[in-house]
Short mmCIF file of C-alpha atoms (C1' of nucleotides) in Angstrom, two decimals:
data_model
loop_
_atom_site.label_atom_id
_atom_site.label_comp_id
_atom_site.label_asym_id
_atom_site.label_seq_id
_atom_site.Cartn_x
_atom_site.Cartn_y
_atom_site.Cartn_z
CA MET A 1 143.93 13.82 62.90
CA ASN A 2 143.51 17.00 60.92
CA ARG A 3 142.39 19.58 63.38
CA GLU A 4 141.52 23.10 62.37
CA PRO A 5 142.58 25.76 64.80
CA ILE A 6 139.57 26.58 66.94
CA GLU A 7 138.73 30.09 65.91
CA THR A 8 136.16 30.81 68.56
CA CYS A 9 138.69 30.21 71.32
CA GLU A 10 139.86 33.54 72.67
CA VAL A 11 143.04 32.23 74.17
CA SER A 12 145.18 29.99 72.01
CA VAL A 13 147.73 27.45 73.07
CA ILE A 14 151.23 28.23 71.93
CA HIS A 15 153.13 25.24 73.22
CA GLU A 16 151.02 22.12 73.13
CA ASP A 17 153.89 19.94 74.28
CA VAL A 18 154.58 22.04 77.36
CA LEU A 19 150.90 22.11 78.20
CA ALA A 20 150.62 18.34 77.92
CA ARG A 21 153.62 17.73 80.16
CA VAL A 22 152.53 20.17 82.85
CA LYS A 23 148.97 18.84 82.76
CA ALA A 24 150.32 15.35 83.35
CA LYS A 25 152.49 16.34 86.27
CA MET A 26 150.16 18.85 87.93
CA PRO A 27 148.95 17.75 91.36
CA ASP A 28 145.21 17.35 91.93
CA GLU A 29 143.20 20.51 92.39
CA GLU A 30 141.99 19.69 95.88
CA PRO A 31 145.31 19.48 97.75
CA VAL A 32 146.58 22.57 95.95
CA TYR A 33 143.50 24.40 97.13
CA GLU A 34 144.06 23.13 100.66
CA VAL A 35 147.68 24.29 100.57
CA SER A 36 146.61 27.77 99.55
CA GLU A 37 144.05 27.79 102.34
CA LEU A 38 146.78 26.86 104.80
CA PHE A 39 149.01 29.66 103.52
CA LYS A 40 146.11 32.08 103.67
CA VAL A 41 145.93 31.45 107.39
CA PHE A 42 149.65 32.15 107.72
CA GLY A 43 149.36 35.24 105.55
CA ASP A 44 148.27 37.67 108.21
CA SER A 45 150.80 39.34 110.47
CA THR A 46 148.71 38.98 113.61
CA ARG A 47 148.29 35.26 113.08
CA ALA A 48 151.94 34.91 112.11
CA ARG A 49 152.98 36.56 115.36
CA ILE A 50 150.63 34.33 117.34
CA ILE A 51 152.15 31.27 115.71
CA CYS A 52 155.67 32.51 116.43
CA ALA A 53 154.77 33.00 120.08
CA LEU A 54 153.09 29.62 120.45
CA ASN A 55 156.06 28.03 118.73
CA ILE A 56 158.05 29.12 121.78
CA GLU A 57 155.60 28.26 124.50
CA GLU A 58 151.97 27.55 125.30
CA MET A 59 150.09 30.75 126.14
CA CYS A 60 146.68 31.96 127.27
CA VAL A 61 144.57 34.47 125.36
CA CYS A 62 145.15 37.23 127.86
CA ASP A 63 148.94 37.00 127.75
CA LEU A 64 148.92 36.83 123.97
CA ALA A 65 146.87 40.02 123.88
CA VAL A 66 149.41 41.81 126.07
CA LEU A 67 152.37 40.40 124.15
CA LEU A 68 151.04 41.56 120.80
CA GLY A 69 149.47 44.77 122.06
CA MET A 70 146.01 43.91 120.81
CA THR A 71 142.57 43.48 122.34
CA GLN A 72 141.48 40.17 123.79
CA SER A 73 138.66 40.05 121.27
CA ALA A 74 140.91 40.43 118.25
CA ILE A 75 143.22 37.69 119.52
CA SER A 76 140.31 35.41 120.31
CA HIS A 77 138.86 35.82 116.82
CA GLN A 78 142.18 34.91 115.24
CA LEU A 79 142.68 31.95 117.57
CA ARG A 80 139.32 30.64 116.47
CA LEU A 81 140.48 30.72 112.85
CA LEU A 82 143.73 29.01 113.76
CA LYS A 83 141.84 26.32 115.65
CA VAL A 84 139.45 25.63 112.79
CA ALA A 85 142.48 25.31 110.53
CA ARG A 86 143.92 22.77 112.97
CA ILE A 87 147.03 24.88 113.47
CA VAL A 88 146.36 25.39 117.14
CA ARG A 89 144.82 23.37 119.93
CA SER A 90 143.33 24.64 123.20
CA ARG A 91 143.30 23.39 126.75
CA LYS A 92 140.95 24.82 129.31
CA GLN A 93 142.06 25.08 132.94
CA GLY A 94 139.59 26.86 135.15
CA ARG A 95 138.60 30.03 133.35
CA VAL A 96 141.89 30.27 131.49
CA VAL A 97 142.28 28.77 128.02
CA TYR A 98 145.79 27.83 126.94
CA TYR A 99 146.68 27.60 123.27
CA ALA A 100 149.53 25.69 121.68
CA LEU A 101 150.62 24.70 118.19
CA ASP A 102 148.81 21.55 117.15
CA ASP A 103 151.42 20.24 114.77
CA ALA A 104 155.21 20.26 114.66
CA HIS A 105 155.10 20.68 110.86
CA ILE A 106 153.79 24.20 111.28
CA GLY A 107 156.90 25.37 113.08
CA GLN A 108 159.07 23.74 110.41
CA ILE A 109 157.26 25.41 107.53
CA PHE A 110 157.54 28.72 109.33
CA ALA A 111 161.23 28.23 110.00
CA MET A 112 161.83 27.47 106.33
CA ALA A 113 159.99 30.59 105.20
CA PHE A 114 161.90 32.55 107.82
CA ASP A 115 165.21 31.41 106.39
CA HIS A 116 164.09 32.35 102.89
CA VAL A 117 163.06 35.82 104.03
CA MET A 118 166.32 36.35 105.88
CA GLU A 119 168.30 35.50 102.75
CA GLU A 120 166.18 37.87 100.70
CA MET A 121 166.71 40.68 103.20
CA GLU A 122 170.49 40.38 102.92
CA GLY A 123 170.91 39.91 99.18
CA MET B 1 159.13 43.66 145.13
CA ASN B 2 155.64 44.53 146.24
CA ARG B 3 153.76 45.40 143.12
CA GLU B 4 150.13 46.37 143.10
CA PRO B 5 148.09 45.03 140.19
CA ILE B 6 147.72 47.81 137.63
CA GLU B 7 144.05 48.59 137.78
CA THR B 8 143.86 50.94 134.83
CA CYS B 9 145.16 48.33 132.44
CA GLU B 10 142.24 46.80 130.54
CA VAL B 11 144.05 43.59 129.82
CA SER B 12 145.96 42.11 132.70
CA VAL B 13 148.91 39.79 132.51
CA ILE B 14 148.28 36.47 134.12
CA HIS B 15 151.65 34.80 133.70
CA GLU B 16 154.45 37.31 133.93
CA ASP B 17 157.11 34.60 133.69
CA VAL B 18 155.71 33.17 130.46
CA LEU B 19 155.42 36.63 128.97
CA ALA B 20 159.02 37.44 129.83
CA ARG B 21 160.34 34.21 128.29
CA VAL B 22 158.34 34.56 125.08
CA LYS B 23 159.28 38.22 124.75
CA ALA B 24 162.93 37.28 125.01
CA LYS B 25 162.71 34.54 122.40
CA MET B 26 160.33 36.24 119.94
CA PRO B 27 161.93 37.05 116.58
CA ASP B 28 162.04 40.65 115.41
CA GLU B 29 158.84 42.14 114.08
CA GLU B 30 160.15 42.86 110.61
CA PRO B 31 161.05 39.35 109.43
CA VAL B 32 157.82 37.99 110.90
CA TYR B 33 155.94 40.59 108.91
CA GLU B 34 157.89 39.64 105.79
CA VAL B 35 157.10 35.97 106.32
CA SER B 36 153.40 36.71 106.57
CA GLU B 37 153.64 38.78 103.39
CA LEU B 38 155.26 35.83 101.63
CA PHE B 39 152.53 33.50 102.82
CA LYS B 40 149.90 35.99 101.76
CA VAL B 41 151.17 35.64 98.22
CA PHE B 42 150.92 31.86 98.46
CA GLY B 43 147.49 32.10 100.02
CA ASP B 44 145.47 32.41 96.85
CA SER B 45 144.49 29.34 94.88
CA THR B 46 145.20 30.93 91.50
CA ARG B 47 148.72 31.88 92.52
CA ALA B 48 149.24 28.53 94.19
CA ARG B 49 148.29 26.77 90.96
CA ILE B 50 150.62 29.03 88.97
CA ILE B 51 153.47 28.20 91.33
CA CYS B 52 152.73 24.49 91.08
CA ALA B 53 152.80 24.69 87.29
CA LEU B 54 156.01 26.70 87.16
CA ASN B 55 157.55 24.28 89.63
CA ILE B 56 157.23 21.69 86.88
CA GLU B 57 158.32 23.75 83.91
CA GLU B 58 158.79 27.26 82.58
CA MET B 59 155.64 28.55 80.90
CA CYS B 60 154.32 31.54 79.00
CA VAL B 61 151.29 33.60 80.07
CA CYS B 62 149.09 32.25 77.33
CA ASP B 63 149.67 28.60 78.16
CA LEU B 64 149.17 29.28 81.86
CA ALA B 65 145.82 30.88 81.07
CA VAL B 66 144.72 27.82 79.10
CA LEU B 67 146.05 25.41 81.72
CA LEU B 68 144.19 27.10 84.55
CA GLY B 69 141.10 28.02 82.56
CA MET B 70 141.39 31.72 83.26
CA THR B 71 141.73 34.89 81.24
CA GLN B 72 145.12 36.14 80.11
CA SER B 73 144.50 39.34 82.06
CA ALA B 74 143.84 37.58 85.34
CA ILE B 75 146.98 35.47 84.97
CA SER B 76 149.07 38.48 84.00
CA HIS B 77 147.90 40.43 87.04
CA GLN B 78 148.85 37.57 89.34
CA LEU B 79 152.20 37.08 87.65
CA ARG B 80 152.95 40.71 88.31
CA LEU B 81 152.35 40.17 92.01
CA LEU B 82 154.50 37.06 92.00
CA LYS B 83 157.28 38.93 90.27
CA VAL B 84 157.21 41.85 92.70
CA ALA B 85 157.41 39.28 95.51
CA ARG B 86 160.47 37.81 93.81
CA ILE B 87 158.81 34.41 93.57
CA VAL B 88 158.90 34.38 89.80
CA ARG B 89 161.22 35.68 87.12
CA SER B 90 160.43 36.43 83.49
CA ARG B 91 162.30 36.01 80.25
CA LYS B 92 161.13 37.70 77.09
CA GLN B 93 161.61 35.97 73.76
CA GLY B 94 159.98 37.79 70.88
CA ARG B 95 156.48 38.67 71.94
CA VAL B 96 156.25 35.73 74.30
CA VAL B 97 157.16 36.11 77.99
CA TYR B 98 158.22 32.98 79.82
CA TYR B 99 157.86 32.76 83.58
CA ALA B 100 159.74 30.48 85.96
CA LEU B 101 160.19 30.12 89.70
CA ASP B 102 162.90 32.48 90.86
CA ASP B 103 164.02 30.49 93.87
CA ALA B 104 164.36 26.81 94.67
CA HIS B 105 163.25 27.49 98.26
CA ILE B 106 159.76 28.25 97.05
CA GLY B 107 159.25 24.76 95.70
CA GLN B 108 160.57 23.30 98.95
CA ILE B 109 158.24 25.32 101.13
CA PHE B 110 155.35 24.30 98.91
CA ALA B 111 156.34 20.65 99.02
CA MET B 112 156.47 20.77 102.81
CA ALA B 113 153.02 22.34 103.06
CA PHE B 114 151.76 19.79 100.55
CA ASP B 115 152.96 16.93 102.74
CA HIS B 116 151.28 18.48 105.75
CA VAL B 117 147.99 18.85 103.90
CA MET B 118 148.14 15.29 102.62
CA GLU B 119 148.60 13.96 106.15
CA GLU B 120 145.69 16.07 107.37
CA MET B 121 143.45 14.77 104.58
CA GLU B 122 144.09 11.17 105.60
CA GLY B 123 143.95 11.39 109.38
"C1'" DC C 1 123.94 33.39 145.16
"C1'" DT C 2 126.42 37.31 143.22
"C1'" DA C 3 130.20 39.67 141.22
"C1'" DA C 4 134.13 39.51 138.63
"C1'" DA C 5 137.49 37.36 135.60
"C1'" DG C 6 138.73 35.12 131.24
"C1'" DC C 7 137.21 34.05 126.98
"C1'" DA C 8 133.91 33.59 122.85
"C1'" DT C 9 130.99 35.47 119.42
"C1'" DG C 10 127.77 38.16 116.34
"C1'" DA C 11 127.12 42.49 113.92
"C1'" DA C 12 129.04 46.27 111.56
"C1'" DC C 13 132.40 48.86 109.15
"C1'" DA C 14 136.62 50.10 106.70
"C1'" DA C 15 140.18 48.22 104.05
"C1'" DT C 16 141.96 44.95 100.99
"C1'" DT C 17 141.64 41.69 97.25
"C1'" DG C 18 140.87 39.23 92.73
"C1'" DC C 19 138.60 39.44 88.70
"C1'" DT C 20 136.65 41.72 84.42
"C1'" DC C 21 136.67 45.03 80.85
"C1'" DA C 22 138.80 48.20 78.02
"C1'" DT C 23 142.87 49.71 76.33
"C1'" DA C 24 147.91 50.41 75.88
"C1'" DT C 25 152.58 48.57 74.78
"C1'" DG C 26 155.73 45.99 72.25
"C1'" DT C 27 156.86 42.47 68.73
"C1'" DT C 28 156.43 39.85 64.39
"C1'" DC C 29 155.13 39.15 59.75
"C1'" DA C 30 153.49 40.24 55.20
"C1'" DT D 1 153.64 50.44 57.16
"C1'" DG D 2 149.75 48.07 58.95
"C1'" DA D 3 147.54 44.10 60.98
"C1'" DA D 4 147.67 40.55 64.23
"C1'" DC D 5 149.49 38.60 68.33
"C1'" DA D 6 151.26 38.23 73.26
"C1'" DT D 7 151.33 40.61 77.20
"C1'" DA D 8 150.70 44.53 80.59
"C1'" DT D 9 147.95 47.73 83.05
"C1'" DG D 10 144.45 51.02 84.99
"C1'" DA D 11 139.72 51.59 86.56
"C1'" DG D 12 135.82 49.64 88.63
"C1'" DC D 13 133.17 46.33 91.21
"C1'" DA D 14 131.82 42.49 94.15
"C1'" DA D 15 133.56 39.64 97.64
"C1'" DT D 16 136.42 38.77 101.44
"C1'" DT D 17 138.95 40.13 105.57
"C1'" DG D 18 140.50 42.06 110.19
"C1'" DT D 19 139.26 44.86 113.72
"C1'" DT D 20 136.08 47.09 117.08
"C1'" DC D 21 132.11 47.19 119.99
"C1'" DA D 22 128.68 45.13 122.60
"C1'" DT D 23 127.29 41.27 124.78
"C1'" DG D 24 126.98 36.27 126.19
"C1'" DC D 25 129.02 32.20 128.36
"C1'" DT D 26 131.67 29.69 131.87
"C1'" DT D 27 134.27 29.39 136.00
"C1'" DT D 28 136.08 31.06 140.38
"C1'" DA D 29 136.06 33.87 144.66
"C1'" DG D 30 133.61 35.73 148.37
#
DNA sequence: CTAAAGCATGAACAATTGCTCATATGTTCA
DNA sequence: TGAACATATGAGCAATTGTTCATGCTTTAG
């Protein structure tokens, strides 16, 4: 197959072999996108602190607001996001709503990232 | 201890015992903040795809741009972020710069999140 | 029933983000 | 030395994000 280099292409491939291998091994687009969406939820300090707290114990919105020194509204908005992302589940008892982590994996992923950060902060 | 409820406080504590326990067990603010910063870097689909690719094999900017169907500039900007976050390291050979994952932990954290997402997509 | 407590939610606004475009830097080759 | 290539970077812009403020909903107490 005699192929001319495509001149109209602005970006040229340097290593065709590398590209072929990586293309073959790359995971599907969809799960990668989902993973980044999951990380996006973790990537806010307020939500990260909420997750850390709920990883210790189930809590209501009000107590979370006091713990983190933020308004009830701000906490509630973030909890909504966390619930949509299936990171948190809620349980209503009277007029109090208790939130808890929905999945044990979440705590594990957080713990792993925590270890990584701790190592970085020493070295 | 007879304590009056603090009336001037806008947000009242409902469960003092829970609050005390969680406060005692909560990790320090700084590492939690660092963890959320790390996740923030992961929380963009372009960067997530770059990390996935580099988890397979070292690649140059040009090939990454072709692989992901994006401009060289966009990829370069993101690689800069990844490098500042110490997620990626670079090696210059001639006029080509090769990027690779800087830490094995990164791939592990990603793999863990990937598993979680896959389970979610089935159930 | 009414008032208050606990929580949810929509609108609005400032701040951040990711990309594009233009251009600069550094390297190789003729 | 000059042209071409690979990459880096600053400015600018549209889109997204996190919080506040005001208000609505639901449940309990009186």
